[in-house]
Amino acid sequence: MAGLHSHHPPEDCLNCEHRHLRMFCNLTPEALQDFDSIGIMMSHARGAKLFTEGDAARNVFIICFGQVKISSTSRDGKTMILKIAGPGDVMGLSAVLANVPHEVTAEAIEPCQVKTIRKQEFIDFLGRHGVASMNAAQSLSGEYLTVFHDAKRLALSGSAAGRLARLLLDWGKAASNGKPEIRFTMALTHEEIANMAGTSRETVTRLLNQFRRDQWIVIKGASLTISKPDQLERLTA
């Protein structure tokens, strides 16, 4: 749920001032020129679904601006939020490369700008540029590590406070891009945060209020700033 975006969406890949900070988009000039020429840039409103679990994987999606909720639903209708994807994240890549239907649903949780590339066009692009293939492999590795750390957080953290603290720290560090201030946009509801932290909505509300009273975090509207990350880190130990 981190505010992982710049304040202004890029007009195209060549003029994106943040691409060097993003795993897949950090391409050589030749590959970047080629990448800019494929696919189309699309805007999506909050709540728009880019693809749904079970859909045929026909496109790859790269987030340029905004945040997208990645979720999966069980047969009994229970939904689990797996990840909040942000700028530079590549969605649908594993399904496209494995030639299987999408295993998750991707839904915009705020206005987004997304580069959409047809499956074969993207595969051909990877074939032309070794650096792009390597970046794609790193993106897949990043997905695996995210799932691993989420499973570890839920299974091994002994307290709801520790699990929530870990989420806030992960989102904040991703949003800060190395800057001293750890601040991000809270685009999820307390119910959705509870889903990711393996606890209840009431517990999330209570803990956020406690963190704020202790001056560990500052919440202004949808913006959350972590003012005492060391205190949150202690909860995760």
PDB file of C-alpha atoms in Angstrom:
ATOM      1  CA  MET A   1       0.000   0.000   0.000  1.00  0.00           C
ATOM      2  CA  ALA A   2       2.913   2.256  -0.091  1.00  0.00           C
ATOM      3  CA  GLY A   3       2.748   5.496  -2.046  1.00  0.00           C
ATOM      4  CA  LEU A   4       5.331   4.174  -4.432  1.00  0.00           C
ATOM      5  CA  HIS A   5       4.797   6.801  -7.100  1.00  0.00           C
ATOM      6  CA  SER A   6       6.064  10.194  -8.075  1.00  0.00           C
ATOM      7  CA  HIS A   7       3.623  13.078  -7.827  1.00  0.00           C
ATOM      8  CA  HIS A   8       3.324  13.314 -11.614  1.00  0.00           C
ATOM      9  CA  PRO A   9       2.946  10.340 -13.980  1.00  0.00           C
ATOM     10  CA  PRO A  10       5.550  10.131 -16.759  1.00  0.00           C
ATOM     11  CA  GLU A  11       4.517  10.963 -20.311  1.00  0.00           C
ATOM     12  CA  ASP A  12       6.547   8.088 -21.739  1.00  0.00           C
ATOM     13  CA  CYS A  13       9.377   5.726 -20.831  1.00  0.00           C
ATOM     14  CA  LEU A  14      12.107   7.959 -22.257  1.00  0.00           C
ATOM     15  CA  ASN A  15      11.130  10.884 -20.025  1.00  0.00           C
ATOM     16  CA  CYS A  16      10.461   8.926 -16.837  1.00  0.00           C
ATOM     17  CA  GLU A  17      12.791  10.404 -14.224  1.00  0.00           C
ATOM     18  CA  HIS A  18      12.296   7.459 -11.861  1.00  0.00           C
ATOM     19  CA  ARG A  19      12.997   4.538 -14.182  1.00  0.00           C
ATOM     20  CA  HIS A  20      16.566   4.075 -12.881  1.00  0.00           C
ATOM     21  CA  LEU A  21      15.072   3.304  -9.442  1.00  0.00           C
ATOM     22  CA  ARG A  22      12.806   0.568 -10.807  1.00  0.00           C
ATOM     23  CA  MET A  23      13.959  -2.979 -11.294  1.00  0.00           C
ATOM     24  CA  PHE A  24      12.529  -3.752 -14.719  1.00  0.00           C
ATOM     25  CA  CYS A  25      12.634  -0.270 -16.244  1.00  0.00           C
ATOM     26  CA  ASN A  26      16.354   0.324 -15.652  1.00  0.00           C
ATOM     27  CA  LEU A  27      17.314  -0.504 -19.253  1.00  0.00           C
ATOM     28  CA  THR A  28      20.158   0.368 -21.598  1.00  0.00           C
ATOM     29  CA  PRO A  29      19.477   3.315 -23.964  1.00  0.00           C
ATOM     30  CA  GLU A  30      18.924   0.935 -26.900  1.00  0.00           C
ATOM     31  CA  ALA A  31      16.547  -1.315 -24.962  1.00  0.00           C
ATOM     32  CA  LEU A  32      14.733   1.700 -23.503  1.00  0.00           C
ATOM     33  CA  GLN A  33      14.165   3.157 -26.974  1.00  0.00           C
ATOM     34  CA  ASP A  34      12.725  -0.188 -28.107  1.00  0.00           C
ATOM     35  CA  PHE A  35      10.635  -0.546 -24.943  1.00  0.00           C
ATOM     36  CA  ASP A  36       9.159   2.920 -25.434  1.00  0.00           C
ATOM     37  CA  SER A  37       7.971   1.929 -28.911  1.00  0.00           C
ATOM     38  CA  ILE A  38       5.905  -1.083 -27.816  1.00  0.00           C
ATOM     39  CA  GLY A  39       2.668  -1.336 -25.886  1.00  0.00           C
ATOM     40  CA  ILE A  40       0.278   1.455 -24.980  1.00  0.00           C
ATOM     41  CA  MET A  41       0.012   3.731 -21.962  1.00  0.00           C
ATOM     42  CA  MET A  42      -3.400   3.473 -20.300  1.00  0.00           C
ATOM     43  CA  SER A  43      -5.037   5.298 -17.398  1.00  0.00           C
ATOM     44  CA  HIS A  44      -7.211   3.383 -14.928  1.00  0.00           C
ATOM     45  CA  ALA A  45      -9.602   4.749 -12.338  1.00  0.00           C
ATOM     46  CA  ARG A  46      -9.719   3.522  -8.749  1.00  0.00           C
ATOM     47  CA  GLY A  47     -11.517   0.170  -8.659  1.00  0.00           C
ATOM     48  CA  ALA A  48     -10.716  -0.771 -12.257  1.00  0.00           C
ATOM     49  CA  LYS A  49      -9.603  -4.374 -12.728  1.00  0.00           C
ATOM     50  CA  LEU A  50      -6.645  -4.832 -15.041  1.00  0.00           C
ATOM     51  CA  PHE A  51      -7.161  -8.590 -15.086  1.00  0.00           C
ATOM     52  CA  THR A  52      -9.045 -11.187 -13.065  1.00  0.00           C
ATOM     53  CA  GLU A  53      -8.025 -14.540 -11.656  1.00  0.00           C
ATOM     54  CA  GLY A  54      -8.677 -17.203 -14.302  1.00  0.00           C
ATOM     55  CA  ASP A  55      -8.478 -14.802 -17.266  1.00  0.00           C
ATOM     56  CA  ALA A  56      -6.280 -15.806 -20.189  1.00  0.00           C
ATOM     57  CA  ALA A  57      -2.898 -14.065 -19.896  1.00  0.00           C
ATOM     58  CA  ARG A  58      -2.797 -11.934 -23.057  1.00  0.00           C
ATOM     59  CA  ASN A  59      -0.818  -8.930 -21.807  1.00  0.00           C
ATOM     60  CA  VAL A  60       1.933  -7.853 -19.469  1.00  0.00           C
ATOM     61  CA  PHE A  61       1.328  -4.731 -17.362  1.00  0.00           C
ATOM     62  CA  ILE A  62       3.996  -2.353 -16.011  1.00  0.00           C
ATOM     63  CA  ILE A  63       2.828   0.191 -13.444  1.00  0.00           C
ATOM     64  CA  CYS A  64       4.105   3.691 -14.180  1.00  0.00           C
ATOM     65  CA  PHE A  65       2.089   5.590 -11.577  1.00  0.00           C
ATOM     66  CA  GLY A  66      -0.284   4.578  -8.802  1.00  0.00           C
ATOM     67  CA  GLN A  67      -0.946   1.413  -6.830  1.00  0.00           C
ATOM     68  CA  VAL A  68      -2.611  -1.894  -7.688  1.00  0.00           C
ATOM     69  CA  LYS A  69      -3.984  -4.496  -5.284  1.00  0.00           C
ATOM     70  CA  ILE A  70      -3.029  -8.088  -6.114  1.00  0.00           C
ATOM     71  CA  SER A  71      -5.403 -10.639  -4.593  1.00  0.00           C
ATOM     72  CA  SER A  72      -6.577 -14.224  -4.810  1.00  0.00           C
ATOM     73  CA  THR A  73      -9.971 -15.699  -3.948  1.00  0.00           C
ATOM     74  CA  SER A  74     -10.684 -19.154  -2.538  1.00  0.00           C
ATOM     75  CA  ARG A  75     -13.542 -21.402  -3.645  1.00  0.00           C
ATOM     76  CA  ASP A  76     -15.623 -20.339  -0.645  1.00  0.00           C
ATOM     77  CA  GLY A  77     -15.264 -16.684  -1.670  1.00  0.00           C
ATOM     78  CA  LYS A  78     -12.626 -15.590   0.840  1.00  0.00           C
ATOM     79  CA  THR A  79     -10.196 -13.063  -0.634  1.00  0.00           C
ATOM     80  CA  MET A  80      -6.579 -12.656   0.410  1.00  0.00           C
ATOM     81  CA  ILE A  81      -4.535  -9.594  -0.550  1.00  0.00           C
ATOM     82  CA  LEU A  82      -1.109 -10.827  -1.614  1.00  0.00           C
ATOM     83  CA  LYS A  83       0.649  -7.617  -2.513  1.00  0.00           C
ATOM     84  CA  ILE A  84       0.271  -3.921  -3.215  1.00  0.00           C
ATOM     85  CA  ALA A  85       2.089  -3.331  -6.502  1.00  0.00           C
ATOM     86  CA  GLY A  86       3.580   0.061  -7.307  1.00  0.00           C
ATOM     87  CA  PRO A  87       5.556   1.855 -10.031  1.00  0.00           C
ATOM     88  CA  GLY A  88       8.041  -0.384 -11.800  1.00  0.00           C
ATOM     89  CA  ASP A  89       6.236  -3.588 -10.845  1.00  0.00           C
ATOM     90  CA  VAL A  90       5.505  -5.978 -13.728  1.00  0.00           C
ATOM     91  CA  MET A  91       2.131  -7.701 -13.463  1.00  0.00           C
ATOM     92  CA  GLY A  92       1.064 -10.828 -15.289  1.00  0.00           C
ATOM     93  CA  LEU A  93       4.645 -11.788 -16.110  1.00  0.00           C
ATOM     94  CA  SER A  94       4.639 -15.254 -14.527  1.00  0.00           C
ATOM     95  CA  ALA A  95       1.348 -16.221 -16.197  1.00  0.00           C
ATOM     96  CA  VAL A  96       2.532 -14.981 -19.596  1.00  0.00           C
ATOM     97  CA  LEU A  97       5.869 -16.803 -19.435  1.00  0.00           C
ATOM     98  CA  ALA A  98       4.266 -20.011 -18.125  1.00  0.00           C
ATOM     99  CA  ASN A  99       1.436 -19.723 -20.679  1.00  0.00           C
ATOM    100  CA  VAL A 100      -1.246 -20.238 -18.012  1.00  0.00           C
ATOM    101  CA  PRO A 101      -4.283 -18.143 -16.949  1.00  0.00           C
ATOM    102  CA  HIS A 102      -3.774 -15.359 -14.436  1.00  0.00           C
ATOM    103  CA  GLU A 103      -3.571 -16.820 -10.937  1.00  0.00           C
ATOM    104  CA  VAL A 104      -4.480 -13.508  -9.263  1.00  0.00           C
ATOM    105  CA  THR A 105      -6.672 -10.429  -9.701  1.00  0.00           C
ATOM    106  CA  ALA A 106      -5.171  -6.958 -10.173  1.00  0.00           C
ATOM    107  CA  GLU A 107      -7.327  -3.981  -9.133  1.00  0.00           C
ATOM    108  CA  ALA A 108      -6.368  -0.310  -9.032  1.00  0.00           C
ATOM    109  CA  ILE A 109      -6.708   1.155  -5.543  1.00  0.00           C
ATOM    110  CA  GLU A 110      -6.087   4.678  -6.786  1.00  0.00           C
ATOM    111  CA  PRO A 111      -5.867   6.314 -10.236  1.00  0.00           C
ATOM    112  CA  CYS A 112      -3.105   4.531 -12.128  1.00  0.00           C
ATOM    113  CA  GLN A 113      -1.086   4.819 -15.303  1.00  0.00           C
ATOM    114  CA  VAL A 114      -0.093   1.432 -16.694  1.00  0.00           C
ATOM    115  CA  LYS A 115       1.895   0.412 -19.761  1.00  0.00           C
ATOM    116  CA  THR A 116       0.115  -2.553 -21.367  1.00  0.00           C
ATOM    117  CA  ILE A 117       2.073  -4.791 -23.744  1.00  0.00           C
ATOM    118  CA  ARG A 118       0.723  -7.724 -25.735  1.00  0.00           C
ATOM    119  CA  LYS A 119       2.105 -11.102 -24.695  1.00  0.00           C
ATOM    120  CA  GLN A 120       4.025 -11.936 -27.876  1.00  0.00           C
ATOM    121  CA  GLU A 121       5.262  -8.373 -28.269  1.00  0.00           C
ATOM    122  CA  PHE A 122       6.731  -8.526 -24.773  1.00  0.00           C
ATOM    123  CA  ILE A 123       8.322 -11.951 -25.308  1.00  0.00           C
ATOM    124  CA  ASP A 124       9.879 -10.737 -28.565  1.00  0.00           C
ATOM    125  CA  PHE A 125      11.242  -7.678 -26.719  1.00  0.00           C
ATOM    126  CA  LEU A 126      12.896  -9.922 -24.119  1.00  0.00           C
ATOM    127  CA  GLY A 127      14.447 -11.948 -26.939  1.00  0.00           C
ATOM    128  CA  ARG A 128      16.008  -8.824 -28.455  1.00  0.00           C
ATOM    129  CA  HIS A 129      17.526  -7.479 -25.237  1.00  0.00           C
ATOM    130  CA  GLY A 130      19.463  -9.537 -22.728  1.00  0.00           C
ATOM    131  CA  VAL A 131      19.261  -6.799 -20.095  1.00  0.00           C
ATOM    132  CA  ALA A 132      15.461  -6.893 -20.301  1.00  0.00           C
ATOM    133  CA  SER A 133      15.459 -10.677 -19.870  1.00  0.00           C
ATOM    134  CA  MET A 134      17.674 -10.320 -16.809  1.00  0.00           C
ATOM    135  CA  ASN A 135      15.415  -7.604 -15.375  1.00  0.00           C
ATOM    136  CA  ALA A 136      12.380  -9.809 -15.989  1.00  0.00           C
ATOM    137  CA  ALA A 137      14.079 -12.666 -14.119  1.00  0.00           C
ATOM    138  CA  GLN A 138      14.843 -10.308 -11.245  1.00  0.00           C
ATOM    139  CA  SER A 139      11.205  -9.188 -11.202  1.00  0.00           C
ATOM    140  CA  LEU A 140      10.072 -12.807 -10.913  1.00  0.00           C
ATOM    141  CA  SER A 141      12.606 -13.360  -8.149  1.00  0.00           C
ATOM    142  CA  GLY A 142      11.255 -10.297  -6.376  1.00  0.00           C
ATOM    143  CA  GLU A 143       7.725 -11.744  -6.556  1.00  0.00           C
ATOM    144  CA  TYR A 144       8.948 -14.965  -4.980  1.00  0.00           C
ATOM    145  CA  LEU A 145      10.726 -13.105  -2.182  1.00  0.00           C
ATOM    146  CA  THR A 146       7.618 -11.033  -1.495  1.00  0.00           C
ATOM    147  CA  VAL A 147       5.498 -14.161  -1.109  1.00  0.00           C
ATOM    148  CA  PHE A 148       8.204 -15.762   1.054  1.00  0.00           C
ATOM    149  CA  HIS A 149       8.487 -12.764   3.381  1.00  0.00           C
ATOM    150  CA  ASP A 150       4.696 -12.445   3.643  1.00  0.00           C
ATOM    151  CA  ALA A 151       4.391 -16.124   4.587  1.00  0.00           C
ATOM    152  CA  LYS A 152       7.226 -15.727   7.089  1.00  0.00           C
ATOM    153  CA  ARG A 153       5.610 -12.638   8.603  1.00  0.00           C
ATOM    154  CA  LEU A 154       2.267 -14.379   9.072  1.00  0.00           C
ATOM    155  CA  ALA A 155       3.695 -17.676  10.293  1.00  0.00           C
ATOM    156  CA  LEU A 156       6.528 -16.555  12.559  1.00  0.00           C
ATOM    157  CA  SER A 157       5.550 -13.193  14.006  1.00  0.00           C
ATOM    158  CA  GLY A 158       4.104 -13.785  17.437  1.00  0.00           C
ATOM    159  CA  SER A 159       1.920 -10.692  17.659  1.00  0.00           C
ATOM    160  CA  ALA A 160      -0.514  -8.682  15.583  1.00  0.00           C
ATOM    161  CA  ALA A 161       1.472  -5.555  16.491  1.00  0.00           C
ATOM    162  CA  GLY A 162       4.631  -7.118  15.055  1.00  0.00           C
ATOM    163  CA  ARG A 163       2.916  -8.110  11.823  1.00  0.00           C
ATOM    164  CA  LEU A 164       1.380  -4.654  11.358  1.00  0.00           C
ATOM    165  CA  ALA A 165       4.693  -2.965  12.169  1.00  0.00           C
ATOM    166  CA  ARG A 166       6.446  -5.109   9.544  1.00  0.00           C
ATOM    167  CA  LEU A 167       3.867  -4.111   6.919  1.00  0.00           C
ATOM    168  CA  LEU A 168       4.221  -0.411   7.688  1.00  0.00           C
ATOM    169  CA  LEU A 169       8.012  -0.603   7.585  1.00  0.00           C
ATOM    170  CA  ASP A 170       8.048  -2.534   4.303  1.00  0.00           C
ATOM    171  CA  TRP A 171       5.652  -0.105   2.646  1.00  0.00           C
ATOM    172  CA  GLY A 172       7.482   2.919   4.015  1.00  0.00           C
ATOM    173  CA  LYS A 173      10.929   1.732   2.932  1.00  0.00           C
ATOM    174  CA  ALA A 174       9.655   0.902  -0.552  1.00  0.00           C
ATOM    175  CA  ALA A 175       8.103   4.359  -0.862  1.00  0.00           C
ATOM    176  CA  SER A 176      11.085   6.296   0.442  1.00  0.00           C
ATOM    177  CA  ASN A 177      13.494   5.112  -2.293  1.00  0.00           C
ATOM    178  CA  GLY A 178      16.403   5.671   0.081  1.00  0.00           C
ATOM    179  CA  LYS A 179      15.228   9.101   1.286  1.00  0.00           C
ATOM    180  CA  PRO A 180      15.434   9.861   5.035  1.00  0.00           C
ATOM    181  CA  GLU A 181      11.696  10.490   5.385  1.00  0.00           C
ATOM    182  CA  ILE A 182       9.653   7.278   5.532  1.00  0.00           C
ATOM    183  CA  ARG A 183       6.260   8.325   4.237  1.00  0.00           C
ATOM    184  CA  PHE A 184       3.618   6.658   2.072  1.00  0.00           C
ATOM    185  CA  THR A 185      -0.028   6.858   1.072  1.00  0.00           C
ATOM    186  CA  MET A 186      -2.440   4.602   2.952  1.00  0.00           C
ATOM    187  CA  ALA A 187      -4.621   3.474   0.067  1.00  0.00           C
ATOM    188  CA  LEU A 188      -6.082   0.400   1.776  1.00  0.00           C
ATOM    189  CA  THR A 189      -8.927   0.251   4.268  1.00  0.00           C
ATOM    190  CA  HIS A 190      -8.297  -1.033   7.785  1.00  0.00           C
ATOM    191  CA  GLU A 191     -10.155  -4.195   6.781  1.00  0.00           C
ATOM    192  CA  GLU A 192      -7.748  -4.758   3.877  1.00  0.00           C
ATOM    193  CA  ILE A 193      -4.718  -4.069   6.052  1.00  0.00           C
ATOM    194  CA  ALA A 194      -6.057  -6.607   8.549  1.00  0.00           C
ATOM    195  CA  ASN A 195      -6.322  -9.127   5.716  1.00  0.00           C
ATOM    196  CA  MET A 196      -2.617  -8.728   4.975  1.00  0.00           C
ATOM    197  CA  ALA A 197      -1.554  -8.677   8.633  1.00  0.00           C
ATOM    198  CA  GLY A 198      -3.549 -11.750   9.591  1.00  0.00           C
ATOM    199  CA  THR A 199      -5.637  -9.977  12.206  1.00  0.00           C
ATOM    200  CA  SER A 200      -8.966  -8.131  12.623  1.00  0.00           C
ATOM    201  CA  ARG A 201     -10.022  -4.674  11.461  1.00  0.00           C
ATOM    202  CA  GLU A 202     -10.622  -3.629  15.071  1.00  0.00           C
ATOM    203  CA  THR A 203      -7.084  -4.647  16.025  1.00  0.00           C
ATOM    204  CA  VAL A 204      -5.572  -2.684  13.139  1.00  0.00           C
ATOM    205  CA  THR A 205      -7.533   0.437  14.121  1.00  0.00           C
ATOM    206  CA  ARG A 206      -6.524   0.049  17.761  1.00  0.00           C
ATOM    207  CA  LEU A 207      -2.835  -0.493  16.958  1.00  0.00           C
ATOM    208  CA  LEU A 208      -2.631   2.412  14.496  1.00  0.00           C
ATOM    209  CA  ASN A 209      -4.167   4.688  17.118  1.00  0.00           C
ATOM    210  CA  GLN A 210      -1.681   3.390  19.691  1.00  0.00           C
ATOM    211  CA  PHE A 211       1.280   3.927  17.346  1.00  0.00           C
ATOM    212  CA  ARG A 212       0.057   7.452  16.723  1.00  0.00           C
ATOM    213  CA  ARG A 213      -0.385   8.223  20.444  1.00  0.00           C
ATOM    214  CA  ASP A 214       3.145   6.944  21.063  1.00  0.00           C
ATOM    215  CA  GLN A 215       4.308   9.289  18.254  1.00  0.00           C
ATOM    216  CA  TRP A 216       5.829   6.409  16.298  1.00  0.00           C
ATOM    217  CA  ILE A 217       3.743   7.365  13.264  1.00  0.00           C
ATOM    218  CA  VAL A 218       2.004  10.502  12.024  1.00  0.00           C
ATOM    219  CA  ILE A 219      -1.210  10.193  10.013  1.00  0.00           C
ATOM    220  CA  LYS A 220      -2.533  13.144   8.010  1.00  0.00           C
ATOM    221  CA  GLY A 221      -5.425  12.200   5.768  1.00  0.00           C
ATOM    222  CA  ALA A 222      -4.215   9.303   3.636  1.00  0.00           C
ATOM    223  CA  SER A 223      -0.538  10.067   4.298  1.00  0.00           C
ATOM    224  CA  LEU A 224       1.362   8.072   6.926  1.00  0.00           C
ATOM    225  CA  THR A 225       4.857   9.018   8.109  1.00  0.00           C
ATOM    226  CA  ILE A 226       6.938   6.673  10.241  1.00  0.00           C
ATOM    227  CA  SER A 227       8.714   8.975  12.687  1.00  0.00           C
ATOM    228  CA  LYS A 228      10.257   6.277  14.902  1.00  0.00           C
ATOM    229  CA  PRO A 229      11.089   3.256  12.733  1.00  0.00           C
ATOM    230  CA  ASP A 230      13.350   1.789  15.429  1.00  0.00           C
ATOM    231  CA  GLN A 231      10.373   1.398  17.743  1.00  0.00           C
ATOM    232  CA  LEU A 232       8.414  -0.467  15.066  1.00  0.00           C
ATOM    233  CA  GLU A 233      11.447  -2.639  14.312  1.00  0.00           C
ATOM    234  CA  ARG A 234      11.533  -3.752  17.943  1.00  0.00           C
ATOM    235  CA  LEU A 235       7.990  -5.079  17.628  1.00  0.00           C
ATOM    236  CA  THR A 236       8.990  -7.269  14.698  1.00  0.00           C
ATOM    237  CA  ALA A 237      11.884  -8.973  16.496  1.00  0.00           C
TER     238      ALA A 237
END
